[in-house]
Tab-separated table of C-alpha atoms in Angstrom:
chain	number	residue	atom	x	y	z
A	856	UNK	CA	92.176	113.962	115.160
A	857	UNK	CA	89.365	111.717	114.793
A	858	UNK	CA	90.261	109.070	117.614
A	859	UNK	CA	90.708	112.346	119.761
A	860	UNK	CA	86.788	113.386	118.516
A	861	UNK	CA	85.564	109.108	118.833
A	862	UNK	CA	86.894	109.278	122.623
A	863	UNK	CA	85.724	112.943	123.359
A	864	UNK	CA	81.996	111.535	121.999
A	865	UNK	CA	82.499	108.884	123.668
A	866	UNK	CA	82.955	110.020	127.532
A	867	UNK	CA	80.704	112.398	127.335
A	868	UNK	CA	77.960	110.219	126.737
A	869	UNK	CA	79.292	107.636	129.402
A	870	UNK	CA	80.587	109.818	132.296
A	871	UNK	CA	77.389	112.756	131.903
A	872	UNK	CA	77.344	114.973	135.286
A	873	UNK	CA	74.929	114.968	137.487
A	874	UNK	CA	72.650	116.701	134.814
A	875	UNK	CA	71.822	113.783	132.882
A	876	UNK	CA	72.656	110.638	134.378
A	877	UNK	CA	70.024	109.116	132.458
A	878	UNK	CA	71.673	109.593	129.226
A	879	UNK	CA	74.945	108.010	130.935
A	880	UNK	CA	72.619	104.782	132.402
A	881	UNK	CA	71.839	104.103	128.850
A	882	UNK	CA	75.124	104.645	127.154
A	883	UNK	CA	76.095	102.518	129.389
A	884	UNK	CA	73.536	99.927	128.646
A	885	UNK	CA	73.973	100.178	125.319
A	886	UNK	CA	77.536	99.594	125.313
A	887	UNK	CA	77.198	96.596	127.894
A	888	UNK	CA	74.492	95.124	125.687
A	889	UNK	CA	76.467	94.799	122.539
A	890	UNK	CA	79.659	93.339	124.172
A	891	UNK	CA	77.044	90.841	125.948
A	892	UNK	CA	75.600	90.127	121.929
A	893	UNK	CA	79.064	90.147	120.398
A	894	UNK	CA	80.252	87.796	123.443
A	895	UNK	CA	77.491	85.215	122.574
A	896	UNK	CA	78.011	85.484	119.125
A	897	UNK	CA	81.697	84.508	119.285
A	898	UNK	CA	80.484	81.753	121.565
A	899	UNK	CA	78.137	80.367	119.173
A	900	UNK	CA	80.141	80.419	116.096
A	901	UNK	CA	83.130	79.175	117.871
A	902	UNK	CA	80.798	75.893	118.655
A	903	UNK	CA	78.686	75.448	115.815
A	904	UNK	CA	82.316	75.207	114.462
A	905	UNK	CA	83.758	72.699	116.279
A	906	UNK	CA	80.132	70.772	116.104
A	907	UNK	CA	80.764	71.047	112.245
A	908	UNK	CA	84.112	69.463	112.408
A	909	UNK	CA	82.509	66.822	114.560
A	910	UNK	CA	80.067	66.078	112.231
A	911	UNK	CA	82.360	65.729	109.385
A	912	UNK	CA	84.560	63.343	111.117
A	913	UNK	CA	81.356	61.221	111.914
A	914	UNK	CA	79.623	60.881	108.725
A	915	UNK	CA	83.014	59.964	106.833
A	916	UNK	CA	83.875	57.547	109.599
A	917	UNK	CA	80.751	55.590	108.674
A	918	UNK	CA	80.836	56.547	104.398
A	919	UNK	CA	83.632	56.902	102.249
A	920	UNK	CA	84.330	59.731	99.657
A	921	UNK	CA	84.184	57.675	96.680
A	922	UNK	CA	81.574	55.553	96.084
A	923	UNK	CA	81.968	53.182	93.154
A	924	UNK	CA	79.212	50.716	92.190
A	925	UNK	CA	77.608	48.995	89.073
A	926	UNK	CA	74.298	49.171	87.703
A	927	UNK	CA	72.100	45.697	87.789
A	928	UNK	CA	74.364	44.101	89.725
A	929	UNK	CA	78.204	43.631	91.771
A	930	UNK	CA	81.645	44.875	90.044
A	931	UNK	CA	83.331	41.985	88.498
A	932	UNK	CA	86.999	42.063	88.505
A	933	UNK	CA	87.175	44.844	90.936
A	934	UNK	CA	90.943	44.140	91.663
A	935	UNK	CA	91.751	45.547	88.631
A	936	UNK	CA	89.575	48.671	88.859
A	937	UNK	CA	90.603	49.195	92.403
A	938	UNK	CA	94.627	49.262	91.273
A	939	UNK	CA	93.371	52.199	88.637
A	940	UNK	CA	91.681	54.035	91.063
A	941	UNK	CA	94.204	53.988	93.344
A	942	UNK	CA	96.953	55.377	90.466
A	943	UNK	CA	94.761	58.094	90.078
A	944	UNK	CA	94.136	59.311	93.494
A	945	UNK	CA	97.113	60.702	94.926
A	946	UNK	CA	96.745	61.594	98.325
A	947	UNK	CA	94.135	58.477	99.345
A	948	UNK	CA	94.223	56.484	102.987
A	949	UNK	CA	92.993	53.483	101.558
A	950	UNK	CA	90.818	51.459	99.481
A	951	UNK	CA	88.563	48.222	100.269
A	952	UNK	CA	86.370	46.151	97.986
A	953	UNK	CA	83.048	45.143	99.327
């Protein structure tokens, strides 16, 4: 019943008679103007996505996740910390001392 009344609404305000072909010009307007909006709006979403993804990949090509440094100074003994680290991280691609 009310998909019957949503279509019934519907072309009446898009196919008006001859009587008020204004009204249908903007219906029709209207309708054209938010599938343009929601058309760009999927458009820009769908790329400020994949420019986010890009941008992730980028900065953590350059910097790591984990950062590990000492205070006054360089780590000594930093094989030893580096084999603890890597028993705690489980799913890690690597590790490198500099």
């Amino acid at each position: 019943m009310i998909k019957r009344f949503e279509w019934y609404v519907a072309l009446r305000y898009l196919l008006a008679g001859k009587k008020h072909r204004f009204t249908s010009f903007i219906s029709v307007m209207a309708v054209v103007g938010v599938s343009i909006g929601v058309c760009a709006l999927i458009v820009v979403i769908a790329v400020m996505a994949g420019f986010q993804k890009e941008l992730r990949e980028r900065l953590l090509g350059v910097n790591s996740h984990l950062i590990v440094q000492r205070l006054g100074g360089p780590v000594l003994g930093y094989q030893g910390l580096m084999r603890e680290i890597s028993k705690l991280l489980v799913e890690k691609r690597g590790l490198s001392g500099f």
